[in-house]
């Protein structure tokens, strides 16, 4: 849900991953308290051109055709920028919002003055007209020696509680920012841990987070992550059923991950995920290789994916996820929005009761 529904959308942009390696089971390509993609075709290649306005060009020669989708860019792909500079860049380029990863270089979730920092970020987002999703995939925010550690699956209950605590805090930050969801993932099953035990730990560790989400009214959006316990859409449903299908438990769908390992083509994944969709991440990717790629460098045909996403009525942000491209973050941010605008469907014209085109979309 947009925090600033009346702001100008899809403004004219300026002109001027996590783990690589084979994904488990990959084969041939088958087609939500601080206080509160089937194959790659010509459409994909045509959309890869940079320096084009976000949204397909108006045949009459003026302006852009607005898309019903709302695009953001993840701060984990802008880690070399100060947060204020990153937000200003995204607003200037015409993004609708930002996927804000809570991390030490931006909004540190462990800072003593988190509440005050969150208020300042909320004010800045409002001033820039940016919506936000809170993401929790920072690599070393809890442990400087263990990537994404500790996790919700760790054998040590105190370590699991640290991750749970971080997610509860993220829910509070999200509420204070007016975020539309909090993103999280399960973690990798620890060596020596059987699957039943891992699923039990995951459900128990998320229960307090879901309680906080219910209190704050902010959905928790769990991401299937290649190599993790919860790595697929089927796994999301395993968790959902284990928890009794709580209202605030939703799904983060990463379009690249669908290309990487799901049995369905990405557009079909979008349709299958639609009832639980609370957050979307997007990038290019190849089958069987978990490597987040800039648009046009992988195998995904994006127009059918974005058409399917628009048809679901999804209202949250679709966030570009290029965490290993921070060294050229501004370049990829500038290039990504025109790509998505060209690949996305245009909003259908709406008419008012008199039959005249509506001024809103």
Short mmCIF file of C-alpha atoms in Angstrom, two decimals:
data_model
loop_
_atom_site.label_atom_id
_atom_site.label_comp_id
_atom_site.label_asym_id
_atom_site.label_seq_id
_atom_site.Cartn_x
_atom_site.Cartn_y
_atom_site.Cartn_z
CA UNK A 1 0.00 0.00 0.00
CA UNK A 2 1.44 3.33 -1.03
CA UNK A 3 2.38 5.80 1.65
CA UNK A 4 2.04 8.65 -0.87
CA UNK A 5 -0.77 7.65 -3.26
CA UNK A 6 -1.07 11.08 -4.88
CA UNK A 7 2.54 11.59 -5.78
CA UNK A 8 3.70 11.66 -9.40
CA UNK A 9 4.54 8.16 -10.58
CA UNK A 10 7.17 6.90 -13.00
CA UNK A 11 8.93 10.19 -13.39
CA UNK A 12 11.34 10.58 -16.29
CA UNK A 13 14.68 9.10 -15.18
CA UNK A 14 17.93 10.94 -15.57
CA UNK A 15 19.99 10.28 -18.65
CA UNK A 16 23.63 11.08 -18.86
CA UNK A 17 23.70 -11.88 -6.02
CA UNK A 18 23.99 -13.63 -3.42
CA UNK A 19 25.63 -16.98 -3.94
CA UNK A 20 26.94 -18.16 -7.30
CA UNK A 21 26.89 -21.90 -7.96
CA UNK A 22 24.55 -24.69 -8.94
CA UNK A 23 21.18 -24.62 -7.24
CA UNK A 24 19.97 -27.78 -5.53
CA UNK A 25 17.82 -29.90 -7.81
CA UNK A 26 18.31 -27.67 -10.84
CA UNK A 27 17.79 -29.24 -14.25
CA UNK A 28 16.88 -28.20 -17.73
CA UNK A 29 14.76 -25.09 -17.84
CA UNK A 30 11.05 -25.97 -18.07
CA UNK A 31 9.85 -23.07 -19.50
CA UNK A 32 6.76 -8.00 6.18
CA UNK A 33 10.09 -2.75 17.55
CA UNK A 34 11.87 0.50 16.97
CA UNK A 35 8.54 1.73 18.10
CA UNK A 36 6.71 1.00 15.75
CA UNK A 37 10.58 -14.01 -15.83
CA UNK A 38 9.66 -18.39 -20.74
CA UNK A 39 12.82 -18.46 -22.59
CA UNK A 40 14.82 -15.43 -23.39
CA UNK A 41 13.38 -13.81 -26.50
CA UNK A 42 13.47 -10.61 -28.45
CA UNK A 43 11.26 -8.77 -25.98
CA UNK A 44 13.83 -9.31 -23.27
CA UNK A 45 16.66 -8.19 -25.51
CA UNK A 46 14.77 -5.14 -26.74
CA UNK A 47 14.09 -4.08 -23.18
CA UNK A 48 17.76 -4.16 -22.32
CA UNK A 49 18.51 -0.78 -23.86
CA UNK A 50 19.46 1.87 -21.36
CA UNK A 51 18.66 5.58 -21.38
CA UNK A 52 14.95 5.13 -22.14
CA UNK A 53 12.19 6.60 -20.04
CA UNK A 54 10.59 4.41 -17.43
CA UNK A 55 7.46 3.25 -19.19
CA UNK A 56 7.01 2.65 -22.88
CA UNK A 57 7.23 5.82 -24.93
CA UNK A 58 4.03 7.62 -25.80
CA UNK A 59 3.25 7.09 -29.51
CA UNK A 60 2.30 10.76 -29.69
CA UNK A 61 5.80 11.59 -28.61
CA UNK A 62 5.21 13.00 -25.16
CA UNK A 63 5.76 11.63 -21.68
CA UNK A 64 5.63 8.01 -20.51
CA UNK A 65 2.95 5.35 -20.30
CA UNK A 66 2.42 4.61 -16.64
CA UNK A 67 2.63 1.01 -15.45
CA UNK A 68 0.35 -0.39 -12.76
CA UNK A 69 3.48 -1.81 -11.13
CA UNK A 70 5.59 0.13 -8.68
CA UNK A 71 9.35 -0.31 -8.81
CA UNK A 72 12.01 0.07 -6.15
CA UNK A 73 15.72 -0.58 -5.79
CA UNK A 74 17.39 -2.37 -2.91
CA UNK A 75 19.88 -0.55 -0.73
CA UNK A 76 21.94 -3.74 -0.53
CA UNK A 77 22.89 -2.83 -4.12
CA UNK A 78 23.84 0.69 -3.07
CA UNK A 79 25.95 -0.20 -0.05
CA UNK A 80 28.76 2.19 -1.03
CA UNK A 81 26.43 5.18 -0.79
CA UNK A 82 25.26 6.96 2.33
CA UNK A 83 21.60 6.18 2.87
CA UNK A 84 20.50 9.76 2.29
CA UNK A 85 22.42 9.86 -1.00
CA UNK A 86 20.95 6.50 -2.05
CA UNK A 87 17.40 7.64 -1.36
CA UNK A 88 17.94 10.92 -3.22
CA UNK A 89 19.37 9.02 -6.20
CA UNK A 90 16.36 6.69 -6.40
CA UNK A 91 13.88 9.53 -6.13
CA UNK A 92 15.73 11.49 -8.82
CA UNK A 93 15.74 8.48 -11.16
CA UNK A 94 11.99 8.07 -10.74
CA UNK A 95 11.69 4.98 -8.57
CA UNK A 96 8.53 4.53 -6.55
CA UNK A 97 10.32 3.23 -3.51
CA UNK A 98 13.19 1.43 -1.88
CA UNK A 99 13.94 -1.97 -0.42
CA UNK A 100 15.72 -0.89 2.75
CA UNK A 101 18.09 -3.50 4.14
CA UNK A 102 18.70 -2.92 7.84
CA UNK A 103 22.49 -2.88 8.12
CA UNK A 104 25.30 -1.01 9.78
CA UNK A 105 26.05 1.23 6.78
CA UNK A 106 22.48 2.46 6.44
CA UNK A 107 19.84 2.05 9.13
CA UNK A 108 21.59 -0.01 11.79
CA UNK A 109 18.98 -2.12 13.61
CA UNK A 110 21.29 -2.53 16.61
CA UNK A 111 21.98 1.18 17.14
CA UNK A 112 21.03 2.62 20.51
CA UNK A 113 19.34 5.57 18.81
CA UNK A 114 17.40 3.43 16.33
CA UNK A 115 14.08 5.10 17.07
CA UNK A 116 15.47 8.58 16.36
CA UNK A 117 17.26 7.40 13.23
CA UNK A 118 14.08 5.72 12.02
CA UNK A 119 12.12 8.93 12.47
CA UNK A 120 14.66 10.82 10.38
CA UNK A 121 14.54 8.19 7.62
CA UNK A 122 10.72 8.25 7.66
CA UNK A 123 10.77 12.01 7.22
CA UNK A 124 13.26 11.72 4.36
CA UNK A 125 11.17 9.06 2.61
CA UNK A 126 8.11 11.28 2.91
CA UNK A 127 9.97 14.30 1.55
CA UNK A 128 11.23 12.31 -1.44
CA UNK A 129 7.91 10.54 -2.07
CA UNK A 130 9.39 7.06 -1.70
CA UNK A 131 7.59 4.00 -0.40
CA UNK A 132 9.55 1.33 1.44
CA UNK A 133 9.85 -2.35 2.24
CA UNK A 134 12.09 -3.38 5.12
CA UNK A 135 14.51 -6.16 4.19
CA UNK A 136 16.56 -8.20 6.66
CA UNK A 137 19.16 -9.95 4.49
CA UNK A 138 22.23 -8.11 5.78
CA UNK A 139 25.17 -10.49 5.71
CA UNK A 140 26.97 -9.74 8.95
CA UNK A 141 24.65 -7.54 10.97
CA UNK A 142 24.44 -9.98 13.90
CA UNK A 143 27.77 -11.80 13.70
CA UNK A 144 30.94 -10.40 12.06
CA UNK A 145 32.26 -13.92 11.38
CA UNK A 146 29.18 -15.79 10.13
CA UNK A 147 27.35 -14.72 6.99
CA UNK A 148 23.63 -14.47 7.74
CA UNK A 149 24.32 -15.89 11.17
CA UNK A 150 22.88 -16.69 13.54
CA UNK A 151 19.77 -17.94 11.78
CA UNK A 152 16.32 -19.02 12.84
CA UNK A 153 17.56 -22.65 12.61
CA UNK A 154 20.66 -22.53 14.79
CA UNK A 155 21.07 -25.31 17.37
CA UNK A 156 21.68 -22.78 20.14
CA UNK A 157 18.31 -21.40 21.29
CA UNK A 158 19.96 -18.16 22.37
CA UNK A 159 21.33 -17.69 18.86
CA UNK A 160 17.92 -18.35 17.35
CA UNK A 161 16.48 -15.82 19.75
CA UNK A 162 18.93 -13.20 18.50
CA UNK A 163 17.63 -13.60 14.96
CA UNK A 164 14.04 -13.57 16.17
CA UNK A 165 14.79 -10.41 18.10
CA UNK A 166 16.22 -8.74 15.02
CA UNK A 167 13.09 -9.57 13.05
CA UNK A 168 10.82 -8.27 15.80
CA UNK A 169 12.83 -5.07 15.80
CA UNK A 170 12.52 -4.92 12.00
CA UNK A 171 8.74 -5.10 12.34
CA UNK A 172 8.87 -2.09 14.63
CA UNK A 173 11.05 -0.18 12.18
CA UNK A 174 8.68 -1.09 9.36
CA UNK A 175 5.70 0.19 11.31
CA UNK A 176 7.46 3.49 12.03
CA UNK A 177 8.45 3.88 8.37
CA UNK A 178 5.01 3.00 7.02
CA UNK A 179 6.53 0.03 5.16
CA UNK A 180 4.22 -2.35 3.33
CA UNK A 181 6.06 -5.52 4.51
CA UNK A 182 9.03 -6.97 6.36
CA UNK A 183 11.13 -9.45 4.38
CA UNK A 184 13.00 -12.40 5.91
CA UNK A 185 14.26 -15.91 5.08
CA UNK A 186 14.76 -19.19 6.92
CA UNK A 187 18.51 -19.72 6.77
CA UNK A 188 20.52 -22.79 5.83
CA UNK A 189 19.86 -26.01 7.74
CA UNK A 190 22.81 -26.50 10.13
CA UNK A 191 25.01 -29.56 9.71
CA UNK A 192 23.70 -32.49 11.74
CA UNK A 193 20.17 -31.09 11.99
CA UNK A 194 17.39 -33.30 10.62
CA UNK A 195 14.66 -31.73 8.51
CA UNK A 196 11.85 -32.19 11.01
CA UNK A 197 13.86 -30.45 13.72
CA UNK A 198 14.74 -27.61 11.36
CA UNK A 199 11.11 -27.00 10.42
CA UNK A 200 10.10 -27.06 14.08
CA UNK A 201 12.78 -24.50 14.94
CA UNK A 202 11.70 -22.27 12.08
CA UNK A 203 8.05 -22.28 13.11
CA UNK A 204 8.88 -21.65 16.77
CA UNK A 205 11.35 -18.87 15.95
CA UNK A 206 8.88 -17.04 13.73
CA UNK A 207 5.97 -17.17 16.17
CA UNK A 208 7.03 -14.06 18.14
CA UNK A 209 7.71 -12.23 14.90
CA UNK A 210 4.22 -12.97 13.65
CA UNK A 211 2.81 -11.78 16.97
CA UNK A 212 4.66 -8.50 16.53
CA UNK A 213 3.51 -8.29 12.91
CA UNK A 214 -0.11 -8.76 13.97
CA UNK A 215 0.21 -6.03 16.59
CA UNK A 216 1.85 -3.64 14.14
CA UNK A 217 -0.33 -4.58 11.18
CA UNK A 218 2.73 -5.14 8.99
CA UNK A 219 2.89 -8.37 6.93
CA UNK A 220 5.88 -10.67 7.28
CA UNK A 221 7.05 -11.76 3.81
CA UNK A 222 9.17 -14.92 3.87
CA UNK A 223 11.49 -15.44 0.90
CA UNK A 224 12.28 -18.87 -0.58
CA UNK A 225 16.06 -18.74 -0.93
CA UNK A 226 18.14 -21.28 -2.91
CA UNK A 227 20.12 -23.47 -0.53
CA UNK A 228 17.99 -22.61 2.50
CA UNK A 229 15.57 -24.86 4.36
CA UNK A 230 12.74 -22.84 2.86
CA UNK A 231 13.92 -22.70 -0.75
CA UNK A 232 10.78 -23.00 -2.90
CA UNK A 233 7.15 -22.04 -3.16
CA UNK A 234 6.25 -25.55 -1.97
CA UNK A 235 8.36 -24.97 1.14
CA UNK A 236 6.54 -21.71 1.85
CA UNK A 237 3.29 -23.64 1.97
CA UNK A 238 4.86 -26.18 4.33
CA UNK A 239 5.63 -23.34 6.73
CA UNK A 240 2.27 -21.70 6.24
CA UNK A 241 0.41 -24.88 7.13
CA UNK A 242 2.68 -25.59 10.12
CA UNK A 243 1.86 -22.16 11.53
CA UNK A 244 -1.88 -22.47 10.93
CA UNK A 245 -2.00 -20.09 7.97
CA UNK A 246 -1.66 -16.85 9.96
CA UNK A 247 -3.09 -13.78 8.25
CA UNK A 248 0.11 -11.76 8.52
CA UNK A 249 2.34 -14.47 7.01
CA UNK A 250 3.01 -13.64 3.37
CA UNK A 251 5.53 -14.37 0.67
CA UNK A 252 8.50 -12.59 -0.86
CA UNK A 253 8.81 -13.81 -4.46
CA UNK A 254 12.24 -13.36 -6.05
CA UNK A 255 11.77 -13.60 -9.83
CA UNK A 256 15.37 -14.69 -10.40
CA UNK A 257 14.99 -17.51 -7.92
CA UNK A 258 11.98 -18.75 -9.89
CA UNK A 259 14.15 -18.97 -13.00
CA UNK A 260 16.93 -20.59 -10.99
CA UNK A 261 15.11 -23.55 -9.48
CA UNK A 262 11.31 -23.57 -9.54
CA UNK A 263 9.64 -26.24 -11.75
CA UNK A 264 7.24 -23.63 -13.15
CA UNK A 265 8.27 -20.78 -15.45
CA UNK A 266 8.57 -17.44 -13.61
CA UNK A 267 5.28 -16.03 -14.93
CA UNK A 268 3.47 -19.13 -13.70
CA UNK A 269 5.21 -18.79 -10.34
CA UNK A 270 3.79 -15.29 -10.06
CA UNK A 271 0.28 -16.56 -10.70
CA UNK A 272 0.69 -19.43 -8.24
CA UNK A 273 2.04 -17.09 -5.55
CA UNK A 274 -0.54 -14.36 -6.01
CA UNK A 275 -2.77 -15.02 -2.97
CA UNK A 276 0.17 -14.74 -0.57
CA UNK A 277 2.29 -12.15 -2.38
CA UNK A 278 3.47 -9.36 -0.09
CA UNK A 279 6.86 -8.41 -1.58
CA UNK A 280 8.65 -8.95 -4.91
CA UNK A 281 12.36 -8.87 -5.73
CA UNK A 282 13.55 -8.86 -9.32
CA UNK A 283 16.75 -9.34 -11.30
CA UNK A 284 17.94 -11.52 -14.18
CA UNK A 285 19.21 -15.06 -13.59
CA UNK A 286 20.08 -18.31 -15.38
CA UNK A 287 18.66 -21.75 -14.77
CA UNK A 288 20.50 -23.63 -12.05
CA UNK A 289 22.84 -20.78 -11.11
CA UNK A 290 22.05 -18.59 -8.12
CA UNK A 291 23.73 -15.44 -9.35
CA UNK A 292 21.83 -12.14 -9.34
CA UNK A 293 22.45 -10.55 -12.76
CA UNK A 294 21.67 -7.15 -14.30
CA UNK A 295 18.72 -7.16 -16.65
CA UNK A 296 19.57 -8.63 -20.07
CA UNK A 297 22.48 -10.71 -18.74
CA UNK A 298 20.39 -13.78 -17.88
CA UNK A 299 17.62 -15.90 -19.37
CA UNK A 300 14.38 -14.37 -18.13
CA UNK A 301 11.77 -13.03 -20.56
CA UNK A 302 10.42 -10.21 -18.44
CA UNK A 303 7.29 -8.93 -20.23
CA UNK A 304 5.24 -12.08 -19.47
CA UNK A 305 6.41 -11.97 -15.86
CA UNK A 306 5.46 -8.35 -15.35
CA UNK A 307 2.16 -8.87 -17.18
CA UNK A 308 1.35 -11.72 -14.81
CA UNK A 309 2.37 -9.63 -11.80
CA UNK A 310 0.19 -6.71 -12.88
CA UNK A 311 -2.75 -9.06 -13.43
CA UNK A 312 -2.59 -10.21 -9.79
CA UNK A 313 -3.37 -6.71 -8.59
CA UNK A 314 -0.22 -6.70 -6.45
CA UNK A 315 0.16 -3.26 -4.87
CA UNK A 316 3.55 -3.52 -3.16
CA UNK A 317 6.98 -2.66 -4.47
CA UNK A 318 8.88 -4.73 -7.03
CA UNK A 319 12.47 -4.19 -5.91
CA UNK A 320 15.60 -4.62 -8.02
CA UNK A 321 17.94 -6.96 -6.14
CA UNK A 322 21.61 -6.64 -7.19
CA UNK A 323 23.57 -7.00 -3.94
CA UNK A 324 26.86 -7.87 -5.64
CA UNK A 325 26.83 -4.82 -7.90
CA UNK A 326 27.17 -2.08 -5.31
CA UNK A 327 30.51 -1.08 -6.85
CA UNK A 328 28.44 0.24 -9.79
CA UNK A 329 25.17 0.73 -7.95
CA UNK A 330 24.20 4.13 -9.40
CA UNK A 331 24.83 2.85 -12.94
CA UNK A 332 22.65 -0.21 -12.45
CA UNK A 333 19.94 1.78 -10.71
CA UNK A 334 19.80 4.20 -13.65
CA UNK A 335 19.75 1.35 -16.19
CA UNK A 336 17.25 -0.90 -14.41
CA UNK A 337 14.22 1.35 -14.26
CA UNK A 338 14.04 2.04 -18.02
CA UNK A 339 14.35 -1.71 -18.63
CA UNK A 340 11.48 -2.49 -16.30
CA UNK A 341 9.38 0.35 -17.67
CA UNK A 342 9.74 -0.97 -21.21
CA UNK A 343 8.99 -4.55 -20.18
CA UNK A 344 6.00 -3.71 -17.98
CA UNK A 345 2.42 -3.48 -19.23
CA UNK A 346 0.83 -0.06 -19.44
CA UNK A 347 -2.01 0.82 -17.14
CA UNK A 348 -5.38 0.45 -18.86
CA UNK A 349 -7.14 3.73 -19.44
CA UNK A 350 -9.86 4.45 -16.95
CA UNK A 351 -12.92 6.57 -17.63
CA UNK A 352 -15.11 8.51 -15.29
CA UNK A 353 -18.89 8.42 -15.30
CA UNK A 354 -19.07 10.97 -18.13
CA UNK A 355 -16.89 8.74 -20.31
CA UNK A 356 -13.92 11.08 -20.18
CA UNK A 357 -10.48 9.64 -19.33
CA UNK A 358 -9.79 9.73 -15.62
CA UNK A 359 -7.00 11.92 -14.31
CA UNK A 360 -5.90 9.17 -11.95
CA UNK A 361 -4.59 5.67 -12.48
#
